[in-house]
Amino acid sequence: MITTRAPGKLYIAGEYAVVEPGHPAILVAVDRHITVTLTESDGVGCIASSGRRTVTWHREADGTMVMKRHSYVTRAIEVVDRLRAERGIPPLTFDLTIDSELEEGGRKLGLGSSAAVVVAVIEAVTELYGLGLSPIDRIKLAILATVARSPRASGGDIAASTLGGWILYRSPDRAVLARERTVTAAMESAGWQGFDVRALPAPTLDLMVGWTGTPASTQSLVDAVEQAGPADFDAFLADSDRIVHSLAGALESGDHAGVQSAVREARQNLARLQESTGIAIETDRLAALCDIAVAHGAAAKPSGAGGGDCGIALGTFDRGLLSEWESAGIVPLDLHVQEGAA
Ligand SMILES: Nc1ncnc2c1ncn2[C@@H]1O[C@H](COP(=O)(O)OP(=O)(O)O)[C@@H](O)[C@H]1O
Ligand SMILES: C[C@@](O)(CCOP(=O)(O)OP(=O)(O)O)CC(=O)O
């Protein structure tokens, strides 16, 4: 039996820009997890996850996997299986049980459950076959599995979920990766040129997280921004890059005022994207979340694609701030940074 665990994540800055290859974002892993348990089985494999339909799979005589429905989980199993076959390792059949702390009553919180599930499944299955992959190679495999299902996903959530702690992330060119014919070739592809992951020191500021209670569809929001094709998108990208760079510098030098001012600027830059696209990133409830935090001396912004999900505040832990959030219909989430393993 193999058990793996992967944390959820939150975007701190760089969302939407990071969808463009090579553009950076900063994320943090949080201490709520997905746990995957793998047990070898005979003939039929079962994927069981609470609140979801159990999916079964089997192999044809030549080892090819057969599954009726595809999901993030099956894509993750499949990509590892292709690598196994390319390396001449004999196939196995196994059951997976998935437990999630990243949903509330079956509703997504915006904490990156799809990334965490893919990361935990990839870790379990690569361990089963003894593939001996580094964390960076597992991030690459998880990105390949994810883009099979969501071609535009940046993969920032995967990097945060794999490494833990605070990270700086730059996305690869997923369109180039998708053209590679084997997993081995995709792992070495030129599509990784702009890709980068690096650990950042955590600030001593407290991270406070509020949930709006409204799940948002990241994919629809990203597609809508692309369709809107705002004339000033290049300026948005340039500003985002500058803000992320100054946030990384402030984290590295322990400059708390610099961290807070970069977070404020990141909020403004997203507000400009909202203005030029007409897409509601900072909803009324996210605006209330941010304004309340600002009134308490914190720096705040929506986290991720916006439109609902979560907002973050960086400052000094403040019970008054949290109770004002509650009065405004925002649920404070009791989350802490999940430190990296390294
Ligand atoms: N426990 C789970 N078991 C299987 N698949 C899951 C599980 N949790 C999440 N997923 C997959 O991830 C998707 C949600 O991911 P995502 O949009 O990243 O949400 P969020 O970031 O808000 O958690 C689900 O629709 C499902 O496909
Ligand atoms: C817009 C984005 O840059 C960030 C989206 O982050 P979210 O935190 O909104 O994502 P979910 O985990 O699906 O809720 C898209 C991306 O990077 O793929």
mmCIF file of C-alpha atoms and ligand atoms in Angstrom:
data_model
loop_
_atom_site.group_PDB
_atom_site.id
_atom_site.type_symbol
_atom_site.label_atom_id
_atom_site.label_comp_id
_atom_site.label_asym_id
_atom_site.label_seq_id
_atom_site.Cartn_x
_atom_site.Cartn_y
_atom_site.Cartn_z
ATOM 1 C CA MET A 1 0.000 0.000 0.000
ATOM 2 C CA ILE A 2 1.273 3.475 -0.901
ATOM 3 C CA THR A 3 -0.123 6.675 0.629
ATOM 4 C CA THR A 4 0.651 10.154 -0.709
ATOM 5 C CA ARG A 5 -0.596 13.593 0.276
ATOM 6 C CA ALA A 6 -0.599 16.864 -1.634
ATOM 7 C CA PRO A 7 -1.556 20.298 -0.296
ATOM 8 C CA GLY A 8 -3.890 22.860 -1.815
ATOM 9 C CA LYS A 9 -2.648 26.271 -2.948
ATOM 10 C CA LEU A 10 -3.484 29.932 -3.228
ATOM 11 C CA TYR A 11 -2.329 32.462 -5.793
ATOM 12 C CA ILE A 12 -0.604 35.484 -4.264
ATOM 13 C CA ALA A 13 0.127 37.356 -7.530
ATOM 14 C CA GLY A 14 0.524 36.845 -11.261
ATOM 15 C CA GLU A 15 -2.786 35.130 -12.054
ATOM 16 C CA TYR A 16 -3.926 35.399 -15.716
ATOM 17 C CA ALA A 17 -0.416 36.558 -16.731
ATOM 18 C CA VAL A 18 1.011 33.135 -15.784
ATOM 19 C CA VAL A 19 -1.281 31.511 -18.370
ATOM 20 C CA GLU A 20 1.036 33.035 -21.012
ATOM 21 C CA PRO A 21 4.193 30.904 -21.378
ATOM 22 C CA GLY A 22 7.177 32.210 -19.410
ATOM 23 C CA HIS A 23 5.245 34.766 -17.341
ATOM 24 C CA PRO A 24 5.699 34.441 -13.565
ATOM 25 C CA ALA A 25 3.344 34.063 -10.620
ATOM 26 C CA ILE A 26 3.807 33.625 -6.876
ATOM 27 C CA LEU A 27 1.810 30.988 -5.007
ATOM 28 C CA VAL A 28 1.688 29.444 -1.586
ATOM 29 C CA ALA A 29 0.768 25.898 -0.507
ATOM 30 C CA VAL A 30 -1.819 25.629 2.287
ATOM 31 C CA ASP A 31 -2.313 23.008 4.976
ATOM 32 C CA ARG A 32 -5.395 21.284 3.597
ATOM 33 C CA HIS A 33 -4.668 18.174 1.592
ATOM 34 C CA ILE A 34 -5.723 15.491 -0.815
ATOM 35 C CA THR A 35 -4.692 12.015 0.346
ATOM 36 C CA VAL A 36 -4.356 9.146 -2.114
ATOM 37 C CA THR A 37 -4.048 5.496 -1.121
ATOM 38 C CA LEU A 38 -2.907 3.008 -3.749
ATOM 39 C CA THR A 39 -3.359 -0.763 -3.343
ATOM 40 C CA GLU A 40 -2.407 -3.317 -5.983
ATOM 41 C CA SER A 41 -5.401 -5.205 -7.362
ATOM 42 C CA ASP A 42 -6.164 -8.143 -9.638
ATOM 43 C CA GLY A 43 -7.644 -7.485 -13.066
ATOM 44 C CA VAL A 44 -9.863 -4.481 -12.316
ATOM 45 C CA GLY A 45 -8.754 -1.132 -10.888
ATOM 46 C CA CYS A 46 -11.176 0.986 -8.844
ATOM 47 C CA ILE A 47 -10.948 4.755 -8.328
ATOM 48 C CA ALA A 48 -13.012 5.718 -5.281
ATOM 49 C CA SER A 49 -13.455 9.288 -4.078
ATOM 50 C CA SER A 50 -16.079 10.322 -1.542
ATOM 51 C CA GLY A 51 -19.094 12.053 -3.061
ATOM 52 C CA ARG A 52 -18.141 10.906 -6.587
ATOM 53 C CA ARG A 53 -19.052 7.974 -8.761
ATOM 54 C CA THR A 54 -16.521 5.119 -8.498
ATOM 55 C CA VAL A 55 -14.690 4.604 -11.783
ATOM 56 C CA THR A 56 -13.286 1.212 -12.786
ATOM 57 C CA TRP A 57 -10.584 0.385 -15.314
ATOM 58 C CA HIS A 58 -8.808 -2.670 -16.674
ATOM 59 C CA ARG A 59 -6.074 -3.573 -19.119
ATOM 60 C CA GLU A 60 -6.260 -5.233 -22.504
ATOM 61 C CA ALA A 61 -3.982 -8.228 -23.168
ATOM 62 C CA ASP A 62 -1.256 -5.893 -24.507
ATOM 63 C CA GLY A 63 -1.331 -3.804 -21.292
ATOM 64 C CA THR A 64 -3.318 -0.853 -22.742
ATOM 65 C CA MET A 65 -5.492 0.775 -20.075
ATOM 66 C CA VAL A 66 -9.223 0.897 -20.726
ATOM 67 C CA MET A 67 -11.454 3.372 -18.854
ATOM 68 C CA LYS A 68 -14.929 4.535 -19.783
ATOM 69 C CA ARG A 69 -14.706 8.088 -18.490
ATOM 70 C CA HIS A 70 -11.817 10.484 -18.299
ATOM 71 C CA SER A 71 -11.023 12.774 -15.412
ATOM 72 C CA TYR A 72 -7.972 14.483 -13.931
ATOM 73 C CA VAL A 73 -7.329 11.254 -12.030
ATOM 74 C CA THR A 74 -7.443 8.973 -15.082
ATOM 75 C CA ARG A 75 -5.243 11.389 -17.065
ATOM 76 C CA ALA A 76 -2.694 11.294 -14.233
ATOM 77 C CA ILE A 77 -2.688 7.478 -14.147
ATOM 78 C CA GLU A 78 -2.421 7.371 -17.933
ATOM 79 C CA VAL A 79 0.548 9.692 -18.299
ATOM 80 C CA VAL A 80 2.558 7.677 -15.738
ATOM 81 C CA ASP A 81 1.484 4.470 -17.473
ATOM 82 C CA ARG A 82 2.753 5.733 -20.813
ATOM 83 C CA LEU A 83 6.123 6.559 -19.249
ATOM 84 C CA ARG A 84 6.209 3.107 -17.615
ATOM 85 C CA ALA A 85 5.565 1.443 -20.993
ATOM 86 C CA GLU A 86 8.196 3.637 -22.701
ATOM 87 C CA ARG A 87 10.713 2.469 -20.076
ATOM 88 C CA GLY A 88 9.778 -1.218 -20.578
ATOM 89 C CA ILE A 89 8.421 -1.713 -17.047
ATOM 90 C CA PRO A 90 5.651 -4.379 -16.791
ATOM 91 C CA PRO A 91 2.120 -3.045 -16.116
ATOM 92 C CA LEU A 92 0.255 -3.430 -12.809
ATOM 93 C CA THR A 93 -3.385 -2.894 -11.879
ATOM 94 C CA PHE A 94 -4.311 -0.990 -8.713
ATOM 95 C CA ASP A 95 -7.103 0.679 -6.760
ATOM 96 C CA LEU A 96 -6.973 4.312 -5.703
ATOM 97 C CA THR A 97 -8.869 5.844 -2.795
ATOM 98 C CA ILE A 98 -8.989 9.626 -2.707
ATOM 99 C CA ASP A 99 -9.798 11.758 0.345
ATOM 100 C CA SER A 100 -10.125 15.512 0.029
ATOM 101 C CA GLU A 101 -10.007 18.360 2.545
ATOM 102 C CA LEU A 102 -10.156 20.847 -0.337
ATOM 103 C CA GLU A 103 -13.913 20.994 -0.718
ATOM 104 C CA GLU A 104 -16.612 22.210 1.650
ATOM 105 C CA GLY A 105 -19.814 20.185 1.465
ATOM 106 C CA GLY A 106 -18.922 19.064 -2.075
ATOM 107 C CA ARG A 107 -18.301 22.664 -3.212
ATOM 108 C CA LYS A 108 -14.912 23.682 -4.518
ATOM 109 C CA LEU A 109 -13.159 26.358 -2.471
ATOM 110 C CA GLY A 110 -10.678 27.482 -5.102
ATOM 111 C CA LEU A 111 -7.780 25.804 -3.319
ATOM 112 C CA GLY A 112 -6.541 23.846 -6.312
ATOM 113 C CA SER A 113 -8.150 20.460 -5.732
ATOM 114 C CA SER A 114 -7.565 19.292 -9.305
ATOM 115 C CA ALA A 115 -3.843 20.064 -9.055
ATOM 116 C CA ALA A 116 -3.528 18.396 -5.642
ATOM 117 C CA VAL A 117 -5.327 15.273 -6.827
ATOM 118 C CA VAL A 118 -3.104 14.997 -9.911
ATOM 119 C CA VAL A 119 0.075 15.587 -7.873
ATOM 120 C CA ALA A 120 -0.856 12.983 -5.242
ATOM 121 C CA VAL A 121 -1.885 10.377 -7.857
ATOM 122 C CA ILE A 122 1.311 10.928 -9.878
ATOM 123 C CA GLU A 123 3.431 10.551 -6.756
ATOM 124 C CA ALA A 124 1.673 7.294 -5.779
ATOM 125 C CA VAL A 125 1.855 5.690 -9.235
ATOM 126 C CA THR A 126 5.471 6.740 -9.952
ATOM 127 C CA GLU A 127 6.392 5.227 -6.576
ATOM 128 C CA LEU A 128 4.566 1.983 -7.435
ATOM 129 C CA TYR A 129 6.721 1.574 -10.556
ATOM 130 C CA GLY A 130 9.893 2.806 -8.840
ATOM 131 C CA LEU A 131 10.402 5.462 -11.526
ATOM 132 C CA GLY A 132 12.686 7.470 -9.249
ATOM 133 C CA LEU A 133 11.549 10.891 -10.491
ATOM 134 C CA SER A 134 12.660 14.183 -8.964
ATOM 135 C CA PRO A 135 9.990 16.640 -7.752
ATOM 136 C CA ILE A 136 10.601 18.733 -10.900
ATOM 137 C CA ASP A 137 10.003 15.683 -13.112
ATOM 138 C CA ARG A 138 6.805 14.935 -11.185
ATOM 139 C CA ILE A 139 5.681 18.540 -11.727
ATOM 140 C CA LYS A 140 6.320 18.049 -15.447
ATOM 141 C CA LEU A 141 4.302 14.806 -15.549
ATOM 142 C CA ALA A 142 1.456 16.437 -13.602
ATOM 143 C CA ILE A 143 1.390 19.347 -16.062
ATOM 144 C CA LEU A 144 1.266 16.907 -19.000
ATOM 145 C CA ALA A 145 -1.662 15.073 -17.361
ATOM 146 C CA THR A 146 -3.497 18.325 -16.594
ATOM 147 C CA VAL A 147 -3.184 19.850 -20.051
ATOM 148 C CA ALA A 148 -4.678 16.652 -21.520
ATOM 149 C CA ARG A 149 -7.842 17.790 -19.774
ATOM 150 C CA SER A 150 -7.427 21.633 -19.500
ATOM 151 C CA PRO A 151 -5.099 22.848 -22.253
ATOM 152 C CA ARG A 152 -4.918 26.443 -20.936
ATOM 153 C CA ALA A 153 -4.106 25.579 -17.278
ATOM 154 C CA SER A 154 -0.823 27.247 -16.291
ATOM 155 C CA GLY A 155 0.348 24.544 -13.852
ATOM 156 C CA GLY A 156 1.246 27.029 -11.084
ATOM 157 C CA ASP A 157 -1.060 25.157 -8.701
ATOM 158 C CA ILE A 158 0.776 21.890 -9.506
ATOM 159 C CA ALA A 159 4.164 23.393 -8.684
ATOM 160 C CA ALA A 160 2.903 24.801 -5.358
ATOM 161 C CA SER A 161 1.206 21.519 -4.475
ATOM 162 C CA THR A 162 4.373 19.532 -5.245
ATOM 163 C CA LEU A 163 6.966 21.731 -3.537
ATOM 164 C CA GLY A 164 4.977 23.321 -0.693
ATOM 165 C CA GLY A 165 5.821 26.694 0.852
ATOM 166 C CA TRP A 166 6.023 29.927 -1.158
ATOM 167 C CA ILE A 167 7.100 29.579 -4.775
ATOM 168 C CA LEU A 168 7.811 31.557 -7.913
ATOM 169 C CA TYR A 169 6.540 29.800 -11.031
ATOM 170 C CA ARG A 170 6.808 30.378 -14.791
ATOM 171 C CA SER A 171 4.646 28.321 -17.113
ATOM 172 C CA PRO A 172 5.891 26.194 -20.024
ATOM 173 C CA ASP A 173 4.494 26.431 -23.551
ATOM 174 C CA ARG A 174 1.752 23.798 -23.204
ATOM 175 C CA ALA A 175 0.822 23.920 -26.895
ATOM 176 C CA VAL A 176 4.343 22.741 -27.767
ATOM 177 C CA LEU A 177 4.235 20.009 -25.076
ATOM 178 C CA ALA A 178 0.904 18.727 -26.415
ATOM 179 C CA ARG A 179 2.468 18.093 -29.840
ATOM 180 C CA GLU A 180 5.105 15.658 -28.511
ATOM 181 C CA ARG A 181 4.396 12.017 -29.343
ATOM 182 C CA THR A 182 5.809 10.259 -26.283
ATOM 183 C CA VAL A 183 5.930 11.187 -22.621
ATOM 184 C CA THR A 184 9.705 10.769 -22.717
ATOM 185 C CA ALA A 185 9.906 13.323 -25.565
ATOM 186 C CA ALA A 186 7.418 15.624 -23.825
ATOM 187 C CA MET A 187 9.592 15.607 -20.666
ATOM 188 C CA GLU A 188 12.573 16.844 -22.725
ATOM 189 C CA SER A 189 10.570 19.130 -25.023
ATOM 190 C CA ALA A 190 11.575 22.648 -26.091
ATOM 191 C CA GLY A 191 8.181 23.621 -24.634
ATOM 192 C CA TRP A 192 9.846 23.769 -21.182
ATOM 193 C CA GLN A 193 12.133 26.637 -22.165
ATOM 194 C CA GLY A 194 10.301 29.364 -20.239
ATOM 195 C CA PHE A 195 9.337 27.017 -17.350
ATOM 196 C CA ASP A 196 10.822 27.706 -13.928
ATOM 197 C CA VAL A 197 10.004 26.841 -10.310
ATOM 198 C CA ARG A 198 11.844 28.239 -7.344
ATOM 199 C CA ALA A 199 11.220 28.321 -3.585
ATOM 200 C CA LEU A 200 10.830 31.744 -1.943
ATOM 201 C CA PRO A 201 11.213 32.601 1.745
ATOM 202 C CA ALA A 202 7.935 33.090 3.613
ATOM 203 C CA PRO A 203 7.251 36.543 5.058
ATOM 204 C CA THR A 204 6.549 36.777 8.787
ATOM 205 C CA LEU A 205 3.274 38.486 7.847
ATOM 206 C CA ASP A 206 0.136 36.455 8.550
ATOM 207 C CA LEU A 207 -1.884 35.119 5.649
ATOM 208 C CA MET A 208 -5.635 35.458 6.206
ATOM 209 C CA VAL A 209 -7.968 33.748 3.745
ATOM 210 C CA GLY A 210 -11.646 34.443 3.150
ATOM 211 C CA TRP A 211 -14.056 32.330 1.104
ATOM 212 C CA THR A 212 -16.872 34.102 -0.735
ATOM 213 C CA GLY A 213 -19.094 31.019 -0.715
ATOM 214 C CA THR A 214 -19.421 31.245 -4.503
ATOM 215 C CA PRO A 215 -17.472 28.733 -6.594
ATOM 216 C CA ALA A 216 -16.099 30.203 -9.834
ATOM 217 C CA SER A 217 -15.130 28.417 -13.035
ATOM 218 C CA THR A 218 -11.483 29.202 -13.661
ATOM 219 C CA GLN A 219 -11.623 27.794 -17.173
ATOM 220 C CA SER A 220 -14.602 29.973 -18.208
ATOM 221 C CA LEU A 221 -12.956 33.072 -16.762
ATOM 222 C CA VAL A 222 -9.633 32.392 -18.519
ATOM 223 C CA ASP A 223 -11.469 31.689 -21.800
ATOM 224 C CA ALA A 224 -13.541 34.869 -21.405
ATOM 225 C CA VAL A 225 -10.425 37.009 -20.879
ATOM 226 C CA GLU A 226 -8.863 35.463 -23.978
ATOM 227 C CA GLN A 227 -12.006 36.069 -26.040
ATOM 228 C CA ALA A 228 -12.244 39.658 -24.843
ATOM 229 C CA GLY A 229 -8.676 40.102 -26.142
ATOM 230 C CA PRO A 230 -8.183 43.446 -24.349
ATOM 231 C CA ALA A 231 -6.112 45.974 -26.306
ATOM 232 C CA ASP A 232 -3.953 46.665 -23.249
ATOM 233 C CA PHE A 233 -3.177 43.008 -22.465
ATOM 234 C CA ASP A 234 0.538 43.513 -23.162
ATOM 235 C CA ALA A 235 0.605 46.351 -20.640
ATOM 236 C CA PHE A 236 -1.210 44.098 -18.145
ATOM 237 C CA LEU A 237 1.452 41.409 -18.679
ATOM 238 C CA ALA A 238 4.316 43.872 -18.300
ATOM 239 C CA ASP A 239 2.821 45.292 -15.087
ATOM 240 C CA SER A 240 2.162 41.827 -13.707
ATOM 241 C CA ASP A 241 5.766 40.780 -14.420
ATOM 242 C CA ARG A 242 7.087 43.901 -12.710
ATOM 243 C CA ILE A 243 4.834 43.411 -9.653
ATOM 244 C CA VAL A 244 5.706 39.703 -9.294
ATOM 245 C CA HIS A 245 9.394 40.547 -9.622
ATOM 246 C CA SER A 246 9.175 43.192 -6.905
ATOM 247 C CA LEU A 247 7.137 40.855 -4.663
ATOM 248 C CA ALA A 248 9.793 38.127 -5.053
ATOM 249 C CA GLY A 249 12.519 40.673 -4.232
ATOM 250 C CA ALA A 250 10.618 41.907 -1.171
ATOM 251 C CA LEU A 251 10.131 38.311 0.071
ATOM 252 C CA GLU A 252 13.809 37.575 -0.442
ATOM 253 C CA SER A 253 14.928 40.637 1.475
ATOM 254 C CA GLY A 254 12.288 40.343 4.229
ATOM 255 C CA ASP A 255 10.808 43.726 3.267
ATOM 256 C CA HIS A 256 7.251 43.474 4.616
ATOM 257 C CA ALA A 257 6.173 46.897 3.455
ATOM 258 C CA GLY A 258 7.395 45.936 -0.024
ATOM 259 C CA VAL A 259 5.398 42.676 0.094
ATOM 260 C CA GLN A 260 2.242 44.562 1.056
ATOM 261 C CA SER A 261 2.670 47.239 -1.574
ATOM 262 C CA ALA A 262 3.208 44.613 -4.308
ATOM 263 C CA VAL A 263 -0.006 42.848 -3.215
ATOM 264 C CA ARG A 264 -1.888 46.177 -3.420
ATOM 265 C CA GLU A 265 -0.497 46.799 -6.893
ATOM 266 C CA ALA A 266 -1.443 43.273 -7.969
ATOM 267 C CA ARG A 267 -5.039 43.989 -6.908
ATOM 268 C CA GLN A 268 -5.044 47.204 -8.959
ATOM 269 C CA ASN A 269 -3.603 45.466 -11.993
ATOM 270 C CA LEU A 270 -6.358 42.814 -11.869
ATOM 271 C CA ALA A 271 -8.914 45.626 -11.509
ATOM 272 C CA ARG A 272 -7.549 47.162 -14.728
ATOM 273 C CA LEU A 273 -7.918 43.797 -16.484
ATOM 274 C CA GLN A 274 -11.501 43.690 -15.229
ATOM 275 C CA GLU A 275 -12.145 47.168 -16.574
ATOM 276 C CA SER A 276 -10.731 46.467 -20.016
ATOM 277 C CA THR A 277 -12.475 43.084 -20.411
ATOM 278 C CA GLY A 278 -15.743 43.731 -18.567
ATOM 279 C CA ILE A 279 -15.251 40.394 -16.775
ATOM 280 C CA ALA A 280 -16.055 40.359 -13.066
ATOM 281 C CA ILE A 281 -12.819 39.219 -11.423
ATOM 282 C CA GLU A 282 -13.216 41.213 -8.201
ATOM 283 C CA THR A 283 -16.895 40.557 -7.457
ATOM 284 C CA ASP A 284 -18.744 42.749 -4.935
ATOM 285 C CA ARG A 285 -18.059 40.204 -2.223
ATOM 286 C CA LEU A 286 -14.347 40.026 -3.063
ATOM 287 C CA ALA A 287 -14.244 43.839 -3.068
ATOM 288 C CA ALA A 288 -15.830 43.844 0.413
ATOM 289 C CA LEU A 289 -13.310 41.221 1.561
ATOM 290 C CA CYS A 290 -10.417 43.377 0.339
ATOM 291 C CA ASP A 291 -11.803 46.692 1.617
ATOM 292 C CA ILE A 292 -12.391 45.287 5.112
ATOM 293 C CA ALA A 293 -8.827 43.911 5.189
ATOM 294 C CA VAL A 294 -7.407 47.249 4.013
ATOM 295 C CA ALA A 295 -9.357 49.087 6.733
ATOM 296 C CA HIS A 296 -7.542 46.811 9.214
ATOM 297 C CA GLY A 297 -4.130 47.684 7.805
ATOM 298 C CA ALA A 298 -3.626 44.543 5.701
ATOM 299 C CA ALA A 299 -2.915 44.293 1.966
ATOM 300 C CA ALA A 300 -5.566 42.247 0.162
ATOM 301 C CA LYS A 301 -6.656 40.964 -3.237
ATOM 302 C CA PRO A 302 -8.718 38.266 -4.908
ATOM 303 C CA SER A 303 -6.722 35.047 -5.223
ATOM 304 C CA GLY A 304 -6.660 33.178 -8.530
ATOM 305 C CA ALA A 305 -9.160 33.755 -11.301
ATOM 306 C CA GLY A 306 -11.602 35.643 -9.038
ATOM 307 C CA GLY A 307 -15.322 35.719 -9.841
ATOM 308 C CA GLY A 308 -15.854 34.095 -6.413
ATOM 309 C CA ASP A 309 -13.714 31.506 -4.602
ATOM 310 C CA CYS A 310 -11.185 33.095 -2.210
ATOM 311 C CA GLY A 311 -9.494 36.363 -1.385
ATOM 312 C CA ILE A 312 -6.308 36.811 0.635
ATOM 313 C CA ALA A 313 -5.044 39.377 3.108
ATOM 314 C CA LEU A 314 -1.462 39.784 4.307
ATOM 315 C CA GLY A 315 -0.923 41.618 7.572
ATOM 316 C CA THR A 316 -1.023 40.952 11.285
ATOM 317 C CA PHE A 317 -3.516 38.288 12.361
ATOM 318 C CA ASP A 318 -6.620 40.201 13.392
ATOM 319 C CA ARG A 319 -9.763 38.681 14.920
ATOM 320 C CA GLY A 320 -11.681 41.927 14.316
ATOM 321 C CA LEU A 321 -10.949 41.673 10.600
ATOM 322 C CA LEU A 322 -12.213 38.079 10.526
ATOM 323 C CA SER A 323 -15.435 38.922 12.360
ATOM 324 C CA GLU A 324 -16.103 41.818 9.955
ATOM 325 C CA TRP A 325 -15.614 39.379 7.109
ATOM 326 C CA GLU A 326 -18.197 37.110 8.700
ATOM 327 C CA SER A 327 -20.698 39.979 9.019
ATOM 328 C CA ALA A 328 -20.190 40.629 5.286
ATOM 329 C CA GLY A 329 -20.946 36.963 4.442
ATOM 330 C CA ILE A 330 -17.316 35.950 3.958
ATOM 331 C CA VAL A 331 -16.141 32.710 5.573
ATOM 332 C CA PRO A 332 -12.679 32.969 7.138
ATOM 333 C CA LEU A 333 -10.784 29.754 6.321
ATOM 334 C CA ASP A 334 -8.500 28.426 9.023
ATOM 335 C CA LEU A 335 -5.530 27.853 6.735
ATOM 336 C CA HIS A 336 -1.796 28.069 7.248
ATOM 337 C CA VAL A 337 1.140 27.848 4.915
ATOM 338 C CA GLN A 338 2.156 24.253 4.227
ATOM 339 C CA GLU A 339 5.938 24.342 4.470
ATOM 340 C CA GLY A 340 7.946 22.722 1.691
ATOM 341 C CA ALA A 341 9.642 19.375 2.323
ATOM 342 C CA ALA A 342 13.091 20.739 1.423
HETATM 343 N N1 LIG B 1 -11.476 14.276 -4.432
HETATM 344 C C1 LIG B 1 -11.419 14.301 -5.756
HETATM 345 N N2 LIG B 1 -11.481 13.160 -6.473
HETATM 346 C C2 LIG B 1 -11.448 13.181 -7.796
HETATM 347 N N3 LIG B 1 -11.359 14.296 -8.536
HETATM 348 C C3 LIG B 1 -11.294 15.462 -7.888
HETATM 349 C C4 LIG B 1 -11.315 15.522 -6.467
HETATM 350 N N4 LIG B 1 -11.260 16.814 -6.111
HETATM 351 C C5 LIG B 1 -11.188 17.518 -7.236
HETATM 352 N N5 LIG B 1 -11.212 16.731 -8.309
HETATM 353 C C6 LIG B 1 -11.191 17.188 -9.713
HETATM 354 O O1 LIG B 1 -10.798 18.562 -9.725
HETATM 355 C C7 LIG B 1 -11.836 19.408 -10.253
HETATM 356 C C8 LIG B 1 -11.903 20.742 -9.510
HETATM 357 O O2 LIG B 1 -10.677 21.362 -9.637
HETATM 358 P P1 LIG B 1 -10.417 22.924 -9.657
HETATM 359 O O3 LIG B 1 -11.235 23.557 -10.722
HETATM 360 O O4 LIG B 1 -8.952 23.079 -9.649
HETATM 361 O O5 LIG B 1 -11.074 23.383 -8.284
HETATM 362 P P2 LIG B 1 -10.542 24.121 -7.009
HETATM 363 O O6 LIG B 1 -9.249 24.788 -7.303
HETATM 364 O O7 LIG B 1 -11.591 25.134 -6.709
HETATM 365 O O8 LIG B 1 -10.453 23.086 -5.960
HETATM 366 C C9 LIG B 1 -13.093 18.556 -10.078
HETATM 367 O O9 LIG B 1 -14.076 18.927 -11.016
HETATM 368 C C10 LIG B 1 -12.556 17.152 -10.304
HETATM 369 O O10 LIG B 1 -12.431 16.868 -11.682
HETATM 370 C C1 LIG B 2 -6.322 32.594 -13.757
HETATM 371 C C2 LIG B 2 -5.209 31.601 -13.436
HETATM 372 O O1 LIG B 2 -3.963 32.247 -13.643
HETATM 373 C C3 LIG B 2 -5.245 31.222 -11.959
HETATM 374 C C4 LIG B 2 -6.444 30.428 -11.538
HETATM 375 O O2 LIG B 2 -6.342 30.131 -10.192
HETATM 376 P P1 LIG B 2 -7.553 29.662 -9.301
HETATM 377 O O3 LIG B 2 -7.069 29.653 -7.902
HETATM 378 O O4 LIG B 2 -8.751 30.500 -9.562
HETATM 379 O O5 LIG B 2 -7.825 28.201 -9.849
HETATM 380 P P2 LIG B 2 -8.733 27.044 -9.337
HETATM 381 O O6 LIG B 2 -7.819 26.224 -8.501
HETATM 382 O O7 LIG B 2 -9.175 26.321 -10.575
HETATM 383 O O8 LIG B 2 -9.862 27.650 -8.577
HETATM 384 C C5 LIG B 2 -5.329 30.391 -14.354
HETATM 385 C C6 LIG B 2 -4.121 29.473 -14.347
HETATM 386 O O9 LIG B 2 -3.053 29.852 -13.861
HETATM 387 O O10 LIG B 2 -4.247 28.371 -14.923
#
